[in-house]
Amino acid sequence: MTINENDLLDTIETSFTNIPLPDMPAVAGLGFHPIRGEQDADALYAVRAGCAARDQIDPLSTLEGVPSREQIAEMLSNAVTEHRQDCWLVAQVDGQVIGYIRIINWREADGMWVYLAPGWVLPQWRDHGIGTALLRWTEERIRRLAAVEHPNEKAEFAGNASSTEPEAAALLQHEGYYVGYTALELRLDASTPLPALTALPAGIEVRPAQPDHHALIAASIDEAYRNEYAAGRFGEDFDPVSYAADLGSSRHDPSLWQIAWEGDQIAGQVLTVIERGRAEMFEVSVRPAWRRRGLARALLLRALHGLRGRGVGEMRLHTNDEFPTRAQDLYRSVGFRLLKEFPRYRKSFDAVVTP
């Protein structure tokens, strides 16, 4: 059977407004509806804010947070502009919005298209089957979207649930998701003493970052992560051009960066941004040829001492538990401590789930 894209999208739109859902739980007054646009921002923000305490969302985290009402409004506006309303579903009880789910997708280094379905249900409405209905609806929507957007390409489902979201984790596991990898967020607070600075390896110097260095920095980072994931599995589909452009944005203060050079070659980098009252070391990496010489530690300590000198007390960074370089060991050795784990769940389109 040949799939006609227009017919399929028409089917998606029709089924999107077809209420009740096949897996709709028996909750009085429960209904599901598509997003309308920016006018839904207040209700969706109320859901996110209402989940924050129960899920122990950290406002200073580098990996989680509660978007502002304005940020949600922008996402909704973009969804309408891009004709992606079929990537959102809202749950309500007697007219009150009590949860929602959306679809995000990207391509990874091994060619896998990943369809992530983050969803939220207010705590008082959990354990009623609403999250399950939302997730199962989303999986069917993803199958149809993937068939249109990326036919004959690899694709899989994804879900996120941190170590402080046991209900979401239980739902994903029940529906056949497994942990692909685990992101770790680490914290160094103002009360933790810093180790003394260490010398840079022989032949290495740190130079102030200039705008014409951005492309070289991006290329250095690209090389540093090239073999962190076996066969590119779960690896970021890195775009050095886009990354270099972002480094030139107003968000960044290059005086915070530590860029190590040997001659005309960048050997490694520690990149930091100060936001929301804390510093984030968003990039700590060394190119393979310069590893095992103490360079990452020397650069990291220079960055940390510099931040302390500016009066910054709270510092955050994240890494992956599975990285073969064991970057987390370096971070712990200078005073960082594990704050939270963020398992990243995956599920094959072909997975068979036992009821």
Short mmCIF file of C-alpha atoms in Angstrom, two decimals, residues 42-355:
data_model
loop_
_atom_site.label_atom_id
_atom_site.label_comp_id
_atom_site.label_asym_id
_atom_site.label_seq_id
_atom_site.Cartn_x
_atom_site.Cartn_y
_atom_site.Cartn_z
CA ASP A 42 -1.76 29.91 31.13
CA ALA A 43 -3.35 26.48 31.57
CA LEU A 44 -0.25 24.55 30.49
CA TYR A 45 2.00 26.69 32.67
CA ALA A 46 -0.30 25.95 35.63
CA VAL A 47 0.22 22.23 34.99
CA ARG A 48 4.01 22.58 34.94
CA ALA A 49 4.05 24.75 38.04
CA GLY A 50 1.66 22.37 39.78
CA CYS A 51 3.99 19.42 39.16
CA ALA A 52 7.21 21.11 40.27
CA ALA A 53 7.08 20.46 44.03
CA ARG A 54 5.96 16.81 43.73
CA ASP A 55 8.66 16.07 41.13
CA GLN A 56 11.31 18.08 43.03
CA ILE A 57 12.19 20.20 40.01
CA ASP A 58 15.36 22.20 40.68
CA PRO A 59 15.11 25.77 39.28
CA LEU A 60 18.91 25.99 39.01
CA SER A 61 19.31 22.69 37.16
CA THR A 62 21.15 22.42 33.86
CA LEU A 63 18.88 19.54 32.80
CA GLU A 64 15.38 20.39 34.01
CA GLY A 65 13.19 23.30 35.00
CA VAL A 66 9.77 24.89 34.66
CA PRO A 67 9.40 27.01 31.52
CA SER A 68 7.88 30.44 31.95
CA ARG A 69 4.40 31.25 30.73
CA GLU A 70 6.03 33.26 27.93
CA GLN A 71 8.23 30.36 26.87
CA ILE A 72 5.23 28.04 26.69
CA ALA A 73 3.33 30.64 24.68
CA GLU A 74 6.21 30.80 22.21
CA MET A 75 6.27 27.00 21.86
CA LEU A 76 2.52 26.96 21.24
CA SER A 77 2.77 29.75 18.69
CA ASN A 78 5.55 27.90 16.87
CA ALA A 79 3.49 24.70 16.85
CA VAL A 80 0.63 26.50 15.15
CA THR A 81 2.90 28.29 12.66
CA GLU A 82 4.63 25.02 11.77
CA HIS A 83 1.31 23.09 11.63
CA ARG A 84 2.46 20.85 14.49
CA GLN A 85 -0.67 21.01 16.64
CA ASP A 86 -0.92 17.25 16.12
CA CYS A 87 2.20 16.94 18.29
CA TRP A 88 0.37 18.09 21.44
CA LEU A 89 -2.54 16.66 23.43
CA VAL A 90 -4.22 18.23 26.46
CA ALA A 91 -6.17 16.39 29.18
CA GLN A 92 -8.93 18.10 31.12
CA VAL A 93 -11.51 17.19 33.74
CA ASP A 94 -14.76 19.17 33.76
CA GLY A 95 -13.09 21.87 31.68
CA GLN A 96 -9.96 22.20 33.87
CA VAL A 97 -6.65 21.33 32.23
CA ILE A 98 -4.93 18.68 34.35
CA GLY A 99 -2.16 17.45 32.06
CA TYR A 100 -0.61 17.47 28.61
CA ILE A 101 1.97 15.77 26.43
CA ARG A 102 3.96 16.87 23.39
CA ILE A 103 6.32 15.40 20.79
CA ILE A 104 9.90 16.51 20.08
CA ASN A 105 12.17 14.82 17.58
CA TRP A 106 15.81 14.95 16.49
CA ARG A 107 18.39 12.90 14.62
CA GLU A 108 21.33 11.27 16.41
CA ALA A 109 24.83 10.54 15.14
CA ASP A 110 24.01 6.96 14.12
CA GLY A 111 21.12 8.10 11.94
CA MET A 112 18.40 7.23 14.47
CA TRP A 113 15.42 9.57 14.59
CA VAL A 114 14.36 9.97 18.21
CA TYR A 115 10.80 10.95 19.12
CA LEU A 116 10.61 12.17 22.71
CA ALA A 117 7.22 12.48 24.42
CA PRO A 118 7.53 14.56 27.61
CA GLY A 119 4.27 14.72 29.51
CA TRP A 120 2.92 16.05 32.79
CA VAL A 121 -0.16 15.25 34.88
CA LEU A 122 -1.04 17.17 38.04
CA PRO A 123 -0.20 15.12 41.16
CA GLN A 124 -3.79 14.83 42.34
CA TRP A 125 -4.76 13.24 39.01
CA ARG A 126 -2.00 10.65 38.83
CA ASP A 127 -2.66 6.92 39.24
CA HIS A 128 -5.90 7.26 37.27
CA GLY A 129 -4.53 6.00 33.94
CA ILE A 130 -4.42 9.48 32.39
CA GLY A 131 -0.65 9.43 31.84
CA THR A 132 -0.92 6.01 30.23
CA ALA A 133 -3.62 7.23 27.85
CA LEU A 134 -1.56 10.27 26.90
CA LEU A 135 1.56 8.21 26.28
CA ARG A 136 -0.20 5.54 24.19
CA TRP A 137 -1.91 8.21 22.08
CA THR A 138 1.46 9.84 21.52
CA GLU A 139 3.12 6.60 20.43
CA GLU A 140 0.49 6.07 17.75
CA ARG A 141 0.88 9.67 16.62
CA ILE A 142 4.66 9.24 16.45
CA ARG A 143 4.37 6.14 14.29
CA ARG A 144 2.31 8.07 11.76
CA LEU A 145 4.51 11.15 11.86
CA ALA A 146 7.68 9.09 11.39
CA ALA A 147 6.14 7.31 8.40
CA VAL A 148 5.54 10.69 6.75
CA GLU A 149 8.61 12.60 7.88
CA HIS A 150 11.30 9.91 7.74
CA PRO A 151 10.07 6.91 5.74
CA ASN A 152 12.43 3.93 5.66
CA GLU A 153 14.71 5.52 8.27
CA LYS A 154 15.47 4.29 11.79
CA ALA A 155 13.26 5.73 14.52
CA GLU A 156 12.44 5.02 18.16
CA PHE A 157 10.43 6.35 21.08
CA ALA A 158 12.05 8.23 23.97
CA GLY A 159 10.96 9.28 27.44
CA ASN A 160 12.54 11.10 30.36
CA ALA A 161 12.07 10.61 34.09
CA SER A 162 14.60 11.81 36.66
CA SER A 163 15.47 10.09 39.93
CA THR A 164 12.90 12.31 41.69
CA GLU A 165 10.05 11.32 39.33
CA PRO A 166 9.30 7.71 40.31
CA GLU A 167 5.75 7.81 38.93
CA ALA A 168 6.93 8.79 35.45
CA ALA A 169 9.70 6.19 35.59
CA ALA A 170 7.22 3.47 36.58
CA LEU A 171 4.92 4.41 33.70
CA LEU A 172 7.72 4.28 31.14
CA GLN A 173 9.00 0.95 32.44
CA HIS A 174 5.49 -0.52 32.44
CA GLU A 175 5.10 0.54 28.80
CA GLY A 176 8.30 -1.23 27.75
CA TYR A 177 10.89 1.56 27.86
CA TYR A 178 14.47 0.81 28.91
CA VAL A 179 17.28 3.11 30.09
CA GLY A 180 19.51 3.92 27.14
CA TYR A 181 21.91 6.06 29.13
CA THR A 182 21.91 8.22 32.25
CA ALA A 183 22.78 11.90 32.48
CA LEU A 184 24.20 13.06 35.80
CA GLU A 185 23.96 16.57 37.22
CA LEU A 186 26.69 17.54 39.67
CA ARG A 187 26.98 20.53 41.97
CA LEU A 188 29.79 22.41 43.66
CA ASP A 189 28.60 24.89 46.28
CA ALA A 190 30.24 27.87 47.91
CA SER A 191 31.19 25.97 51.07
CA THR A 192 33.32 23.41 49.23
CA PRO A 193 37.05 24.30 49.23
CA LEU A 194 38.76 24.14 45.86
CA PRO A 195 41.98 22.20 45.29
CA ALA A 196 45.02 24.28 44.41
CA LEU A 197 45.64 25.18 40.80
CA THR A 198 47.75 22.70 38.83
CA ALA A 199 50.24 23.54 36.10
CA LEU A 200 49.33 23.25 32.46
CA PRO A 201 51.15 20.45 30.59
CA ALA A 202 54.41 21.43 28.91
CA GLY A 203 53.88 23.29 25.64
CA ILE A 204 50.29 24.28 26.48
CA GLU A 205 49.09 27.83 27.07
CA VAL A 206 45.72 29.46 27.69
CA ARG A 207 44.83 32.37 25.45
CA PRO A 208 41.87 34.77 25.54
CA ALA A 209 39.06 33.63 23.27
CA GLN A 210 38.48 35.73 20.17
CA PRO A 211 35.50 35.67 17.76
CA ASP A 212 37.63 34.07 15.05
CA HIS A 213 38.35 31.17 17.44
CA HIS A 214 34.72 30.04 17.62
CA ALA A 215 34.88 27.72 14.63
CA LEU A 216 38.09 26.13 15.95
CA ILE A 217 36.52 25.64 19.38
CA ALA A 218 33.48 23.97 17.82
CA ALA A 219 35.71 21.67 15.75
CA SER A 220 37.70 20.76 18.87
CA ILE A 221 34.51 19.83 20.75
CA ASP A 222 33.26 17.81 17.78
CA GLU A 223 36.45 15.74 17.77
CA ALA A 224 36.47 15.33 21.55
CA TYR A 225 33.08 13.56 21.54
CA ARG A 226 33.41 11.62 18.32
CA ASN A 227 34.01 8.24 19.98
CA GLU A 228 32.20 8.74 23.28
CA TYR A 229 29.29 6.59 22.11
CA ALA A 230 29.76 3.17 20.51
CA ALA A 231 28.91 3.43 16.80
CA GLY A 232 27.40 6.85 17.49
CA ARG A 233 24.56 5.37 19.56
CA PHE A 234 22.82 8.12 21.58
CA GLY A 235 25.40 10.61 20.30
CA GLU A 236 24.45 14.17 19.42
CA ASP A 237 24.26 14.95 15.72
CA PHE A 238 26.70 17.81 16.21
CA ASP A 239 26.66 20.81 13.86
CA PRO A 240 29.96 22.74 14.31
CA VAL A 241 28.73 25.68 12.22
CA SER A 242 25.61 26.18 14.35
CA TYR A 243 27.59 25.67 17.56
CA ALA A 244 30.18 28.26 16.54
CA ALA A 245 27.42 30.75 15.74
CA ASP A 246 25.85 30.23 19.17
CA LEU A 247 29.19 30.93 20.87
CA GLY A 248 28.99 34.42 19.40
CA SER A 249 25.56 35.15 20.91
CA SER A 250 24.95 37.67 23.70
CA ARG A 251 24.42 34.80 26.16
CA HIS A 252 28.16 34.15 26.34
CA ASP A 253 31.00 35.94 28.11
CA PRO A 254 34.26 34.61 26.58
CA SER A 255 36.26 36.01 29.50
CA LEU A 256 34.89 33.05 31.50
CA TRP A 257 36.31 30.49 29.08
CA GLN A 258 39.54 28.54 29.34
CA ILE A 259 40.89 27.65 25.89
CA ALA A 260 44.12 25.61 25.79
CA TRP A 261 46.44 25.89 22.79
CA GLU A 262 49.53 24.11 21.61
CA GLY A 263 50.89 26.18 18.77
CA ASP A 264 48.01 26.80 16.37
CA GLN A 265 45.99 23.81 17.64
CA ILE A 266 43.27 23.93 20.29
CA ALA A 267 43.91 21.09 22.73
CA GLY A 268 40.88 21.47 24.99
CA GLN A 269 38.36 23.85 26.47
CA VAL A 270 36.22 24.63 29.48
CA LEU A 271 33.28 26.87 28.60
CA THR A 272 31.15 28.51 31.27
CA VAL A 273 28.04 30.66 31.35
CA ILE A 274 26.59 32.50 34.36
CA GLU A 275 22.78 32.39 34.45
CA ARG A 276 20.02 32.28 37.06
CA GLY A 277 22.44 33.03 39.90
CA ARG A 278 24.76 30.12 39.22
CA ALA A 279 27.53 29.11 36.87
CA GLU A 280 27.17 26.25 34.41
CA MET A 281 30.27 24.59 33.03
CA PHE A 282 28.48 23.60 29.85
CA GLU A 283 31.55 22.23 28.09
CA VAL A 284 34.59 20.45 29.52
CA SER A 285 36.51 18.50 26.89
CA VAL A 286 39.99 17.65 25.62
CA ARG A 287 40.88 16.34 22.19
CA PRO A 288 42.14 12.73 22.23
CA ALA A 289 45.77 13.55 21.39
CA TRP A 290 46.10 15.72 24.51
CA ARG A 291 44.42 13.46 27.07
CA ARG A 292 45.97 11.77 30.13
CA ARG A 293 48.29 14.71 30.74
CA GLY A 294 46.25 16.58 33.40
CA LEU A 295 44.98 19.20 30.97
CA ALA A 296 41.27 18.86 31.77
CA ARG A 297 41.95 19.18 35.50
CA ALA A 298 44.19 22.21 35.03
CA LEU A 299 41.61 23.99 32.84
CA LEU A 300 38.70 23.12 35.12
CA LEU A 301 40.48 24.41 38.22
CA ARG A 302 41.44 27.63 36.44
CA ALA A 303 37.76 28.12 35.54
CA LEU A 304 36.53 27.33 39.07
CA HIS A 305 39.03 29.62 40.78
CA GLY A 306 38.11 32.37 38.33
CA LEU A 307 34.44 32.01 39.17
CA ARG A 308 35.14 32.09 42.90
CA GLY A 309 37.14 35.25 42.32
CA ARG A 310 34.03 36.80 40.78
CA GLY A 311 31.96 35.83 43.79
CA VAL A 312 30.07 32.98 42.12
CA GLY A 313 29.27 30.31 44.70
CA GLU A 314 26.88 27.86 43.04
CA MET A 315 28.34 25.88 40.15
CA ARG A 316 26.72 23.13 38.08
CA LEU A 317 27.65 20.77 35.28
CA HIS A 318 26.37 17.55 33.79
CA THR A 319 27.87 14.51 32.16
CA ASN A 320 26.86 11.00 31.19
CA ASP A 321 27.38 8.04 33.47
CA GLU A 322 28.49 5.87 30.55
CA PHE A 323 31.18 8.13 29.05
CA PRO A 324 34.36 6.02 28.63
CA THR A 325 36.52 8.99 29.65
CA ARG A 326 34.91 8.84 33.14
CA ALA A 327 34.65 12.62 33.25
CA GLN A 328 32.60 12.35 36.44
CA ASP A 329 35.69 11.10 38.31
CA LEU A 330 37.48 14.36 37.48
CA TYR A 331 34.51 16.44 38.61
CA ARG A 332 34.21 14.60 41.90
CA SER A 333 37.95 14.98 42.54
CA VAL A 334 37.67 18.78 42.52
CA GLY A 335 34.61 18.90 44.81
CA PHE A 336 31.52 18.33 42.67
CA ARG A 337 28.89 16.02 44.15
CA LEU A 338 26.07 14.15 42.45
CA LEU A 339 22.84 16.09 42.66
CA LYS A 340 20.42 14.05 40.55
CA GLU A 341 20.30 11.31 37.93
CA PHE A 342 18.39 11.69 34.68
CA PRO A 343 17.84 8.30 33.00
CA ARG A 344 17.04 8.67 29.30
CA TYR A 345 14.56 6.01 28.26
CA ARG A 346 14.15 4.48 24.80
CA LYS A 347 11.75 2.02 23.22
CA SER A 348 11.81 0.33 19.83
CA PHE A 349 8.86 0.77 17.50
CA ASP A 350 8.79 -3.03 17.39
CA ALA A 351 8.71 -3.55 21.17
CA VAL A 352 5.98 -5.89 22.40
CA VAL A 353 4.57 -4.89 25.78
CA THR A 354 2.87 -7.52 27.92
CA PRO A 355 -0.38 -6.16 29.43
#
